[in-house]
Amino acid sequence: MPVNAANKEIRGSGAASQPGFRLSMAWLHTWTGLLLGWLLYFIFITGTAGYLDTEIDRWMQPELPPSASQQDPLQTARAAQAALERLSYSDSSVWYIDFPIDRNKPYAKVWWQDEKGAWQDRNIDARRGEVLPARETAGGQLLYRMHWQLHYLPRTVGEWIVGLATLFMMLALVTGIIVHKKIFKDFFTFRPGKGQRSWLDAHNLVSVLSLPFQLMITYSGLIFLMFTYMPLIIAAWYGPGPDGRKAFFDEAYSVTANMEASGQAAELVALETIVAQAQRRWGSAPISSLEVKHPNDAGARVIVHGDSAAGPIRSAGKLVFDGVSGELLRARDAPESVGRSTRDLLLGLHEGLFAGPVLRALYVLSGLLGAAMIASGLILWTVKRRQRIEKARQAPHGGLRLVEKLNVASIVGLPVAIAAYFWGNRLLPLELGDRAQWEAHILFLTWLALFLHAGCRSGGRAWREQLWLGVAAFGLLPLVNALTSERHLAVSLPAGDWVMAGFDLAMLTIAAVFAAVAWLMHRKARAALIPALEPAKS
């Protein structure tokens, strides 16, 4: 909230001891929101896209068939084991098998480490074990990872930057609640066409509407990486360095003792027999994945993971089997501590993997409202200062002009850059090396170009031009999809393929929103220009 607006509320509060405190909170709210607003907007936009990461993955690999969830687990285990024996290297130390059980895991997938230690993965047919051919892509997973790792930075650096921004986001939320004494009255107040007052009303509206979600997502985001942000707690009890961290995680999260390869060759048990034992123990509860440590070694272990996305508590049972004899060695059917259960619950609420279609839509809507809250606050800062300068008939200072240009390139430029990312998925040659990395490069190169464009154009023109560019970028994506794949609207709609059809329809909806905003800005600019062009009356 701007400081002068806070002053008006404070003067009317009637509390002599509160004005100084609330005024300081207004100042803190304003400047924390401004200085980290662009980064927080990036986090909210990419994080919201992460709630649809599986659907984005599917659209960016149009060669894949519709999802094949609810396949026979025994058949899937048999097919996956055959695929891994065919695909992986003999010295691979770990295999993973994902079972197709729901929208989070729509296909059977196998993972293994190559001879360089790098992870490889393939989607496979759950019945025959054949690899499902699909183009290389960074997919929706890239957008999801960017909201907490950023990009082009070491992972730890990105996590610390995002953690600092999240901490300031929590500070901005708390100070905003303190400043808004009439928070619920403001929620029902919107006065269009009033300049700064209208932007403040819009900021209050989206902030209050999504406040519970913002508090939950911000606090749980801090909990998500608490071991990164508070490493000294682990070091105090388990010792410093990697060995201490490993000892902590082995005790807190592992259901197995340290497992080392014996160096003696032994045939791996048929994984379908392991799955059959897990089914007898768990009944109707789904099996999410198998983890095979040291396959074809006498010390092999097979770990069966339950579905951690079945509910808001991000935890599930695990079973450990001997990889040669198939004997059950250890079971963990429930979380082992209240502290861990609490953390798992917060992580589950943050990720929203358990959410069905309606609740997932509410997650997406809340994320967009959070982005709108940040964007309206950034715009409000510039509108307030622009009106003050125009009233005083002064020239705008460099700081104001910089913030205005950063607002354009961030608020409009980032979504347009994401649209360019989707364009790159369809237009880059399929045989291009490092194709997934080039998709990401296109995103950031486009965003850089839009920053340069905003720096070279006046504020109003930059907004309108980038908005119209967004209309074209999103509106033409379904056409590009139709020209480059066989999964376009004319095919996906009649077939009831709502993942592919929904993506194209969502792009058209975003284009329509951009067009409406661009048209309103054009009409406002034209209305302001016409009186200036009319001759003065004598």
Coordinates of C-alpha atoms in Angstrom, one line a residue:
M1 CA 0.0 0.0 0.0
P2 CA 1.3 3.5 -0.8
V3 CA 2.4 5.5 2.2
N4 CA 0.1 8.4 1.6
A5 CA -2.9 6.0 1.4
A6 CA -1.8 4.5 4.7
N7 CA -1.6 8.0 6.2
K8 CA -5.2 8.6 5.4
E9 CA -6.3 5.3 7.1
I10 CA -4.0 6.0 10.1
R11 CA -5.3 9.6 10.6
G12 CA -8.9 8.2 10.7
S13 CA -8.1 5.4 13.1
G14 CA -8.3 7.5 16.3
A15 CA -5.5 5.6 18.0
A16 CA -2.7 7.9 19.1
S17 CA -0.2 5.2 19.7
Q18 CA -0.6 3.4 16.4
P19 CA 0.0 5.9 13.6
G20 CA 3.8 5.7 13.8
F21 CA 3.8 1.9 13.9
R22 CA 1.3 1.5 11.1
L23 CA 3.1 4.1 9.0
S24 CA 6.4 2.3 9.4
M25 CA 4.6 -0.9 8.3
A26 CA 3.2 0.8 5.3
W27 CA 6.7 2.0 4.3
L28 CA 8.1 -1.6 4.8
H29 CA 5.2 -3.1 2.8
T30 CA 5.7 -0.7 -0.1
W31 CA 9.5 -1.1 -0.4
T32 CA 9.7 -4.9 0.2
G33 CA 7.0 -5.3 -2.4
L34 CA 8.9 -3.1 -4.9
L35 CA 12.4 -4.3 -4.5
L36 CA 11.6 -8.0 -4.8
G37 CA 8.3 -7.8 -6.7
W38 CA 9.6 -8.7 -10.1
L39 CA 11.3 -11.8 -8.8
L40 CA 8.2 -12.8 -6.8
Y41 CA 6.1 -12.3 -9.9
F42 CA 8.4 -14.7 -11.8
I43 CA 8.1 -17.2 -9.0
F44 CA 4.3 -17.0 -8.9
I45 CA 3.9 -17.3 -12.7
T46 CA 6.2 -20.2 -13.1
G47 CA 5.0 -21.9 -9.9
T48 CA 1.4 -21.6 -11.1
A49 CA 2.4 -23.2 -14.4
G50 CA 3.9 -26.0 -12.3
Y51 CA 0.4 -27.0 -11.2
L52 CA -0.2 -28.0 -14.8
D53 CA 3.3 -29.4 -15.4
T54 CA 2.0 -32.8 -16.5
E55 CA -0.5 -31.3 -19.0
I56 CA 2.2 -29.1 -20.4
D57 CA 4.6 -32.1 -20.7
R58 CA 2.0 -33.9 -22.7
W59 CA 1.4 -30.9 -25.1
M60 CA 5.1 -30.5 -25.6
Q61 CA 5.4 -34.2 -26.6
P62 CA 2.5 -34.6 -29.1
E63 CA 3.8 -37.9 -30.2
L64 CA 2.6 -39.5 -27.0
P65 CA -0.8 -41.2 -26.9
P66 CA -3.4 -40.3 -24.4
S67 CA -2.5 -41.3 -20.9
A68 CA -2.7 -45.0 -20.0
S69 CA -3.3 -44.9 -16.3
Q70 CA -4.8 -47.8 -14.3
Q71 CA -2.8 -50.5 -16.1
D72 CA -2.2 -53.9 -14.4
P73 CA 0.7 -53.3 -12.0
L74 CA 2.0 -56.9 -12.5
Q75 CA 2.1 -56.5 -16.3
T76 CA 3.7 -53.1 -15.9
A77 CA 6.4 -54.4 -13.6
R78 CA 7.2 -57.3 -16.0
A79 CA 7.3 -55.0 -19.0
A80 CA 9.5 -52.3 -17.2
Q81 CA 12.0 -54.9 -16.0
A82 CA 12.4 -56.2 -19.6
A83 CA 12.8 -52.6 -20.8
L84 CA 15.5 -51.8 -18.2
E85 CA 17.5 -54.9 -18.9
R86 CA 17.5 -53.9 -22.6
L87 CA 18.1 -50.1 -22.1
S88 CA 20.3 -49.7 -19.1
Y89 CA 24.0 -50.3 -18.6
S90 CA 25.2 -53.4 -16.8
D91 CA 26.9 -51.4 -14.1
S92 CA 23.9 -49.1 -13.5
S93 CA 23.5 -48.8 -9.7
V94 CA 19.9 -47.8 -9.5
W95 CA 16.7 -48.4 -11.4
Y96 CA 13.4 -46.6 -11.0
I97 CA 10.0 -47.7 -12.4
D98 CA 7.1 -45.3 -12.2
F99 CA 3.6 -46.9 -12.5
P100 CA 0.9 -45.1 -14.5
I101 CA -1.7 -44.5 -11.7
D102 CA -3.1 -40.9 -12.2
R103 CA -2.6 -37.5 -13.8
N104 CA 0.7 -37.1 -12.0
K105 CA 2.0 -40.3 -13.6
P106 CA 0.1 -40.8 -16.8
Y107 CA 2.7 -43.2 -18.4
A108 CA 4.9 -46.0 -17.2
K109 CA 8.4 -44.7 -17.0
V110 CA 11.8 -46.2 -16.4
W111 CA 14.9 -44.4 -15.1
W112 CA 18.5 -45.5 -14.8
Q113 CA 22.0 -44.1 -14.6
D114 CA 24.3 -44.2 -17.6
E115 CA 28.0 -45.0 -17.6
K116 CA 28.8 -41.3 -16.7
G117 CA 26.4 -41.3 -13.8
A118 CA 23.8 -39.1 -15.6
W119 CA 20.1 -40.0 -15.3
Q120 CA 18.2 -41.3 -18.3
D121 CA 14.5 -41.9 -18.6
R122 CA 12.0 -43.2 -21.1
N123 CA 8.2 -43.5 -21.2
I124 CA 7.3 -47.0 -22.1
D125 CA 4.2 -49.0 -23.1
A126 CA 2.9 -50.4 -19.9
R127 CA 2.0 -53.7 -21.5
R128 CA 4.8 -54.5 -24.0
G129 CA 7.7 -52.5 -22.5
E130 CA 8.4 -50.7 -25.8
V131 CA 9.7 -47.2 -25.7
L132 CA 7.1 -44.6 -26.6
P133 CA 8.9 -42.3 -29.1
A134 CA 8.6 -38.6 -28.2
R135 CA 10.7 -35.4 -28.9
E136 CA 13.2 -34.2 -26.4
T137 CA 11.8 -31.3 -24.4
A138 CA 12.2 -29.5 -21.1
G139 CA 8.4 -29.6 -20.8
G140 CA 6.4 -28.3 -17.9
Q141 CA 9.0 -29.6 -15.5
L142 CA 11.3 -26.8 -16.5
L143 CA 8.7 -24.1 -15.5
Y144 CA 8.0 -26.0 -12.3
R145 CA 11.7 -26.2 -11.4
M146 CA 12.4 -22.5 -12.3
H147 CA 10.0 -21.2 -9.6
W148 CA 12.4 -22.5 -6.9
Q149 CA 15.7 -23.1 -8.6
L150 CA 15.6 -20.2 -11.1
H151 CA 17.8 -20.9 -14.2
Y152 CA 21.5 -20.6 -15.3
L153 CA 22.5 -20.5 -11.6
P154 CA 23.9 -23.2 -9.3
R155 CA 21.0 -24.9 -7.6
T156 CA 22.0 -23.8 -4.1
V157 CA 22.4 -20.2 -5.2
G158 CA 19.0 -20.3 -6.8
E159 CA 17.4 -21.8 -3.7
W160 CA 18.9 -19.1 -1.4
I161 CA 17.8 -16.3 -3.7
V162 CA 14.2 -17.7 -3.8
G163 CA 14.3 -18.3 -0.1
L164 CA 15.2 -14.7 0.6
A165 CA 12.4 -13.5 -1.7
T166 CA 9.9 -15.8 0.0
L167 CA 10.9 -14.5 3.4
F168 CA 10.3 -10.9 2.2
M169 CA 7.0 -12.1 0.6
M170 CA 5.9 -13.3 4.1
L171 CA 7.0 -9.9 5.5
A172 CA 5.0 -8.1 2.8
L173 CA 1.9 -10.2 3.6
V174 CA 2.1 -9.6 7.3
T175 CA 2.7 -5.8 7.0
G176 CA -0.1 -5.6 4.4
I177 CA -2.5 -7.1 6.9
I178 CA -1.4 -4.7 9.6
V179 CA -1.7 -1.7 7.3
H180 CA -5.2 -2.6 6.0
K181 CA -7.2 -1.9 9.1
K182 CA -10.4 -2.0 7.0
I183 CA -9.4 -5.1 5.1
F184 CA -12.8 -6.6 4.6
K185 CA -14.5 -3.3 3.8
D186 CA -11.8 -2.7 1.2
F187 CA -12.5 -6.1 -0.3
F188 CA -16.0 -5.0 -1.3
T189 CA -14.8 -1.6 -2.6
F190 CA -13.8 -1.0 -6.2
R191 CA -13.9 2.4 -7.9
P192 CA -13.0 2.2 -11.6
G193 CA -11.6 5.1 -13.5
K194 CA -10.0 6.8 -10.5
G195 CA -6.4 6.3 -11.3
Q196 CA -4.3 5.5 -8.2
R197 CA -7.5 4.8 -6.2
S198 CA -8.6 2.2 -8.7
W199 CA -5.3 0.4 -8.7
L200 CA -5.3 0.4 -4.9
D201 CA -8.8 -1.0 -4.9
A202 CA -7.7 -3.7 -7.4
H203 CA -4.6 -4.5 -5.3
N204 CA -6.8 -4.9 -2.1
L205 CA -9.3 -7.0 -3.9
V206 CA -7.0 -9.6 -5.3
S207 CA -4.9 -9.6 -2.1
V208 CA -7.8 -10.3 0.2
L209 CA -9.4 -12.8 -2.1
S210 CA -6.3 -15.0 -2.3
L211 CA -4.8 -14.2 1.2
P212 CA -5.2 -17.6 2.8
F213 CA -3.5 -19.2 -0.2
Q214 CA -0.7 -16.7 -0.2
L215 CA 0.0 -17.3 3.5
M216 CA 0.0 -21.1 3.0
I217 CA 2.1 -21.1 -0.1
T218 CA 4.6 -18.7 1.3
Y219 CA 5.1 -20.4 4.6
S220 CA 5.2 -23.9 3.2
G221 CA 7.7 -22.7 0.6
L222 CA 10.0 -21.8 3.4
I223 CA 9.5 -25.2 5.0
F224 CA 10.1 -26.9 1.7
L225 CA 13.8 -26.0 1.8
M226 CA 14.3 -25.6 5.5
F227 CA 17.3 -27.9 5.5
T228 CA 19.0 -25.6 3.0
Y229 CA 18.2 -22.5 5.0
M230 CA 19.0 -23.9 8.5
P231 CA 21.9 -26.2 8.0
L232 CA 23.4 -25.5 11.4
I233 CA 20.6 -27.4 13.1
I234 CA 21.6 -30.6 11.4
A235 CA 25.3 -29.8 11.9
A236 CA 24.8 -29.3 15.6
W237 CA 23.4 -32.8 16.1
Y238 CA 24.9 -34.9 13.3
G239 CA 28.2 -33.1 12.6
P240 CA 29.2 -30.7 9.9
G241 CA 29.8 -31.5 6.2
P242 CA 28.2 -34.0 3.8
D243 CA 28.7 -36.9 6.1
G244 CA 26.6 -35.3 8.8
R245 CA 23.8 -34.4 6.4
K246 CA 23.8 -38.0 5.0
A247 CA 23.6 -39.4 8.5
F248 CA 20.6 -37.1 9.2
F249 CA 18.7 -38.0 6.1
D250 CA 19.4 -41.7 6.4
E251 CA 17.9 -41.6 9.9
A252 CA 15.0 -39.3 9.1
Y253 CA 13.9 -40.5 5.7
S254 CA 15.4 -43.9 4.8
V255 CA 13.6 -47.1 5.5
T256 CA 16.8 -49.1 4.8
A257 CA 20.2 -49.5 6.3
N258 CA 23.1 -48.5 4.2
M259 CA 23.1 -50.8 1.2
E260 CA 26.3 -51.5 -0.7
A261 CA 26.9 -53.7 -3.7
S262 CA 28.5 -57.0 -2.8
G263 CA 30.4 -57.4 -6.1
Q264 CA 28.9 -60.8 -6.6
A265 CA 26.6 -61.3 -9.6
A266 CA 23.2 -62.6 -8.9
E267 CA 20.0 -62.7 -10.9
L268 CA 17.4 -60.1 -10.0
V269 CA 14.1 -61.5 -8.7
A270 CA 11.1 -61.1 -11.0
L271 CA 9.7 -57.7 -10.0
E272 CA 6.1 -58.8 -10.6
T273 CA 6.4 -61.1 -7.6
I274 CA 7.5 -58.1 -5.5
V275 CA 4.5 -56.2 -6.7
A276 CA 2.2 -59.1 -5.9
Q277 CA 3.4 -59.2 -2.3
A278 CA 2.9 -55.5 -2.0
Q279 CA -0.6 -55.8 -3.3
R280 CA -1.4 -58.5 -0.8
R281 CA -0.1 -56.3 2.0
W282 CA -1.6 -52.9 0.9
G283 CA -4.8 -54.1 -0.7
S284 CA -6.3 -51.5 -3.0
A285 CA -3.7 -48.8 -2.2
P286 CA -1.8 -48.0 -5.4
I287 CA 1.9 -48.7 -5.9
S288 CA 3.5 -45.6 -7.2
S289 CA 7.1 -46.8 -8.0
L290 CA 9.8 -49.4 -7.6
E291 CA 13.4 -48.5 -6.7
V292 CA 15.9 -51.2 -7.5
K293 CA 19.4 -50.7 -5.9
H294 CA 22.3 -52.7 -7.4
P295 CA 20.3 -54.7 -9.8
N296 CA 21.8 -58.1 -10.7
D297 CA 24.0 -58.0 -7.6
A298 CA 23.8 -60.3 -4.6
G299 CA 23.2 -57.3 -2.4
A300 CA 20.3 -56.0 -4.5
R301 CA 17.3 -54.4 -2.7
V302 CA 13.9 -53.5 -4.1
I303 CA 11.9 -50.7 -2.5
V304 CA 8.2 -50.4 -3.2
H305 CA 6.8 -46.8 -2.8
G306 CA 3.2 -46.1 -2.1
D307 CA 1.4 -43.1 -3.6
S308 CA 2.5 -40.0 -1.8
A309 CA 0.1 -37.9 -3.8
A310 CA -3.0 -39.8 -2.7
G311 CA -3.7 -37.2 0.0
P312 CA -2.5 -33.9 1.4
I313 CA 0.1 -35.6 3.6
R314 CA 3.0 -36.0 1.3
S315 CA 4.0 -39.4 2.7
A316 CA 3.3 -43.0 1.9
G317 CA 4.2 -46.5 3.0
K318 CA 7.4 -48.2 1.8
L319 CA 8.4 -51.9 1.6
V320 CA 12.0 -53.2 1.3
F321 CA 12.6 -56.6 -0.3
D322 CA 15.7 -58.6 -0.9
G323 CA 16.4 -58.2 -4.6
V324 CA 17.5 -61.8 -5.1
S325 CA 15.2 -63.9 -2.8
G326 CA 12.2 -61.6 -2.8
E327 CA 12.0 -61.7 1.0
L328 CA 10.4 -58.8 2.8
L329 CA 13.0 -57.1 4.9
R330 CA 11.3 -54.0 6.3
A331 CA 8.0 -52.2 6.1
R332 CA 7.0 -48.7 6.9
D333 CA 3.2 -48.3 6.6
A334 CA 2.9 -44.8 8.1
P335 CA 4.9 -41.7 9.0
E336 CA 7.2 -42.3 12.0
S337 CA 7.0 -38.9 13.7
V338 CA 4.7 -36.0 14.3
G339 CA 7.3 -33.5 13.1
R340 CA 7.8 -35.3 9.8
S341 CA 4.1 -35.7 9.3
T342 CA 3.6 -31.9 9.9
R343 CA 6.3 -31.1 7.3
D344 CA 4.9 -33.6 4.8
L345 CA 1.5 -32.0 5.2
L346 CA 2.8 -28.6 4.5
L347 CA 4.8 -29.9 1.4
G348 CA 1.7 -31.7 0.2
L349 CA -0.4 -28.6 0.4
H350 CA 2.3 -26.6 -1.4
E351 CA 2.6 -29.0 -4.3
G352 CA -1.1 -29.8 -4.6
L353 CA -0.4 -33.2 -6.2
F354 CA -3.4 -34.7 -4.5
A355 CA -5.8 -32.1 -6.0
G356 CA -8.6 -33.2 -8.3
P357 CA -9.6 -31.1 -11.3
V358 CA -11.8 -28.6 -9.3
L359 CA -9.3 -28.1 -6.5
R360 CA -6.4 -27.9 -9.0
A361 CA -8.3 -25.2 -10.9
L362 CA -8.6 -23.3 -7.6
Y363 CA -4.8 -23.7 -7.1
V364 CA -4.2 -22.2 -10.5
L365 CA -6.7 -19.4 -9.9
S366 CA -5.1 -18.6 -6.6
G367 CA -1.6 -18.6 -8.1
L368 CA -2.8 -16.2 -10.8
L369 CA -4.4 -13.9 -8.2
G370 CA -1.1 -13.9 -6.3
A371 CA 0.6 -12.8 -9.5
A372 CA -2.0 -10.2 -10.0
M373 CA -1.5 -9.0 -6.5
I374 CA 2.2 -8.5 -7.1
A375 CA 1.7 -6.9 -10.5
S376 CA -1.0 -4.4 -9.3
G377 CA 1.3 -3.4 -6.4
L378 CA 4.1 -2.7 -8.8
I379 CA 1.9 -0.7 -11.1
L380 CA 0.4 1.1 -8.1
W381 CA 3.8 2.3 -7.1
T382 CA 4.4 3.9 -10.5
V383 CA 0.9 5.3 -10.9
K384 CA 1.1 7.1 -7.5
R385 CA 4.4 8.7 -8.3
R386 CA 3.5 9.6 -11.9
Q387 CA 0.4 11.4 -10.8
R388 CA 2.3 13.3 -8.1
I389 CA 5.0 14.4 -10.6
E390 CA 2.4 15.4 -13.2
K391 CA 0.5 17.4 -10.6
A392 CA 3.7 19.3 -9.7
R393 CA 4.5 19.6 -13.5
Q394 CA 7.9 18.1 -12.9
A395 CA 10.0 15.7 -15.2
P396 CA 9.9 12.1 -14.1
H397 CA 13.1 11.0 -12.4
G398 CA 15.2 8.0 -13.6
G399 CA 14.1 5.7 -10.9
L400 CA 10.4 6.0 -11.9
R401 CA 11.2 5.5 -15.6
L402 CA 13.2 2.4 -14.7
V403 CA 10.5 0.8 -12.6
E404 CA 7.9 1.6 -15.3
K405 CA 10.0 -0.2 -18.0
L406 CA 10.8 -3.1 -15.7
N407 CA 7.1 -3.5 -15.0
V408 CA 6.3 -3.8 -18.7
A409 CA 9.0 -6.4 -19.5
S410 CA 8.2 -8.4 -16.3
I411 CA 4.4 -8.3 -16.1
V412 CA 3.7 -8.7 -19.9
G413 CA 7.1 -9.8 -21.1
L414 CA 7.4 -13.0 -19.0
P415 CA 4.1 -14.6 -20.2
V416 CA 5.1 -13.7 -23.8
A417 CA 8.5 -15.3 -23.3
I418 CA 6.8 -18.5 -22.0
A419 CA 4.6 -18.5 -25.1
A420 CA 7.9 -18.3 -27.1
Y421 CA 9.1 -21.3 -25.2
F422 CA 6.0 -23.2 -26.5
W423 CA 6.7 -22.0 -30.0
G424 CA 10.3 -23.3 -29.7
N425 CA 9.0 -26.7 -28.8
R426 CA 7.1 -26.9 -32.1
L427 CA 9.5 -25.2 -34.4
L428 CA 13.0 -26.4 -33.3
P429 CA 14.3 -29.3 -35.4
L430 CA 13.5 -32.6 -33.8
E431 CA 17.1 -33.8 -34.3
L432 CA 18.7 -30.7 -32.8
G433 CA 21.3 -31.5 -30.1
D434 CA 20.5 -30.2 -26.7
R435 CA 17.0 -29.4 -27.9
A436 CA 15.5 -29.1 -24.4
Q437 CA 18.2 -26.6 -23.4
W438 CA 17.5 -24.5 -26.6
E439 CA 13.8 -24.3 -25.6
A440 CA 14.9 -22.7 -22.4
H441 CA 17.3 -20.4 -24.2
I442 CA 14.5 -19.2 -26.5
L443 CA 12.4 -18.3 -23.4
F444 CA 15.2 -16.2 -21.9
L445 CA 16.4 -14.7 -25.2
T446 CA 12.8 -13.6 -25.9
W447 CA 12.5 -12.1 -22.4
L448 CA 15.8 -10.2 -22.9
A449 CA 14.5 -8.8 -26.2
L450 CA 11.3 -7.6 -24.5
F451 CA 13.4 -5.9 -21.8
L452 CA 15.3 -4.1 -24.5
H453 CA 12.1 -3.2 -26.3
A454 CA 10.6 -1.7 -23.1
G455 CA 13.7 0.3 -22.6
C456 CA 13.5 1.8 -26.1
R457 CA 9.8 2.7 -26.1
S458 CA 7.7 5.1 -24.1
G459 CA 5.7 3.5 -21.3
G460 CA 2.2 3.5 -22.9
R461 CA 3.5 2.3 -26.3
A462 CA 5.6 -0.4 -24.7
W463 CA 2.6 -1.8 -22.8
R464 CA 0.3 -1.8 -25.8
E465 CA 2.9 -3.3 -28.2
Q466 CA 3.9 -6.1 -25.9
L467 CA 0.2 -6.8 -25.1
W468 CA -0.6 -7.1 -28.8
L469 CA 2.5 -9.3 -29.2
G470 CA 1.1 -11.5 -26.5
V471 CA -2.2 -11.7 -28.4
A472 CA -0.3 -13.0 -31.4
A473 CA 2.1 -15.3 -29.5
F474 CA -0.7 -17.1 -27.6
G475 CA -3.5 -16.8 -30.1
L476 CA -1.5 -18.4 -32.9
L477 CA -0.1 -21.3 -30.9
P478 CA -3.1 -23.5 -31.7
L479 CA -2.5 -22.8 -35.4
V480 CA 1.2 -23.6 -35.0
N481 CA 0.2 -26.8 -33.2
A482 CA -2.2 -27.7 -36.1
L483 CA 0.6 -27.2 -38.7
T484 CA 3.3 -29.1 -36.8
S485 CA 1.4 -32.0 -35.1
E486 CA -1.6 -34.3 -35.4
R487 CA -2.9 -33.4 -32.0
H488 CA -4.7 -30.2 -32.8
L489 CA -8.2 -29.0 -31.8
A490 CA -9.9 -30.6 -34.9
V491 CA -8.6 -34.0 -33.6
S492 CA -8.4 -33.6 -29.9
L493 CA -11.9 -32.2 -29.3
P494 CA -13.8 -34.9 -31.1
A495 CA -11.6 -37.6 -29.5
G496 CA -12.2 -36.2 -26.0
D497 CA -8.5 -35.6 -25.5
W498 CA -9.0 -32.8 -23.0
V499 CA -5.3 -32.4 -22.1
M500 CA -4.3 -31.4 -25.7
A501 CA -7.6 -29.6 -26.4
G502 CA -7.5 -27.9 -23.0
F503 CA -4.0 -26.5 -23.6
D504 CA -5.0 -25.0 -27.0
L505 CA -8.2 -23.5 -25.6
A506 CA -6.2 -22.1 -22.6
M507 CA -3.9 -20.4 -25.1
L508 CA -6.8 -18.8 -26.9
T509 CA -8.3 -17.6 -23.6
I510 CA -5.0 -16.0 -22.6
A511 CA -4.8 -14.3 -26.0
A512 CA -8.4 -13.0 -25.5
V513 CA -7.4 -11.5 -22.0
F514 CA -4.4 -9.8 -23.6
A515 CA -6.5 -8.5 -26.4
A516 CA -9.1 -7.0 -24.0
V517 CA -6.4 -5.3 -21.9
A518 CA -4.6 -4.0 -25.0
W519 CA -7.9 -2.6 -26.4
L520 CA -8.8 -0.9 -23.2
M521 CA -5.3 0.7 -23.1
H522 CA -5.6 1.8 -26.7
R523 CA -9.1 3.3 -26.1
K524 CA -7.8 5.1 -23.0
A525 CA -4.8 6.5 -24.9
R526 CA -7.0 7.6 -27.7
A527 CA -9.4 9.3 -25.3
A528 CA -6.5 11.2 -23.8
L529 CA -5.1 12.2 -27.2
I530 CA -8.3 13.6 -28.8
P531 CA -8.7 16.6 -26.5
A532 CA -5.1 17.6 -27.1
L533 CA -5.7 17.5 -30.8
E534 CA -8.8 19.6 -30.8
P535 CA -8.3 23.4 -31.4
A536 CA -8.7 25.6 -28.4
K537 CA -12.1 27.4 -28.3
S538 CA -12.0 31.2 -28.5

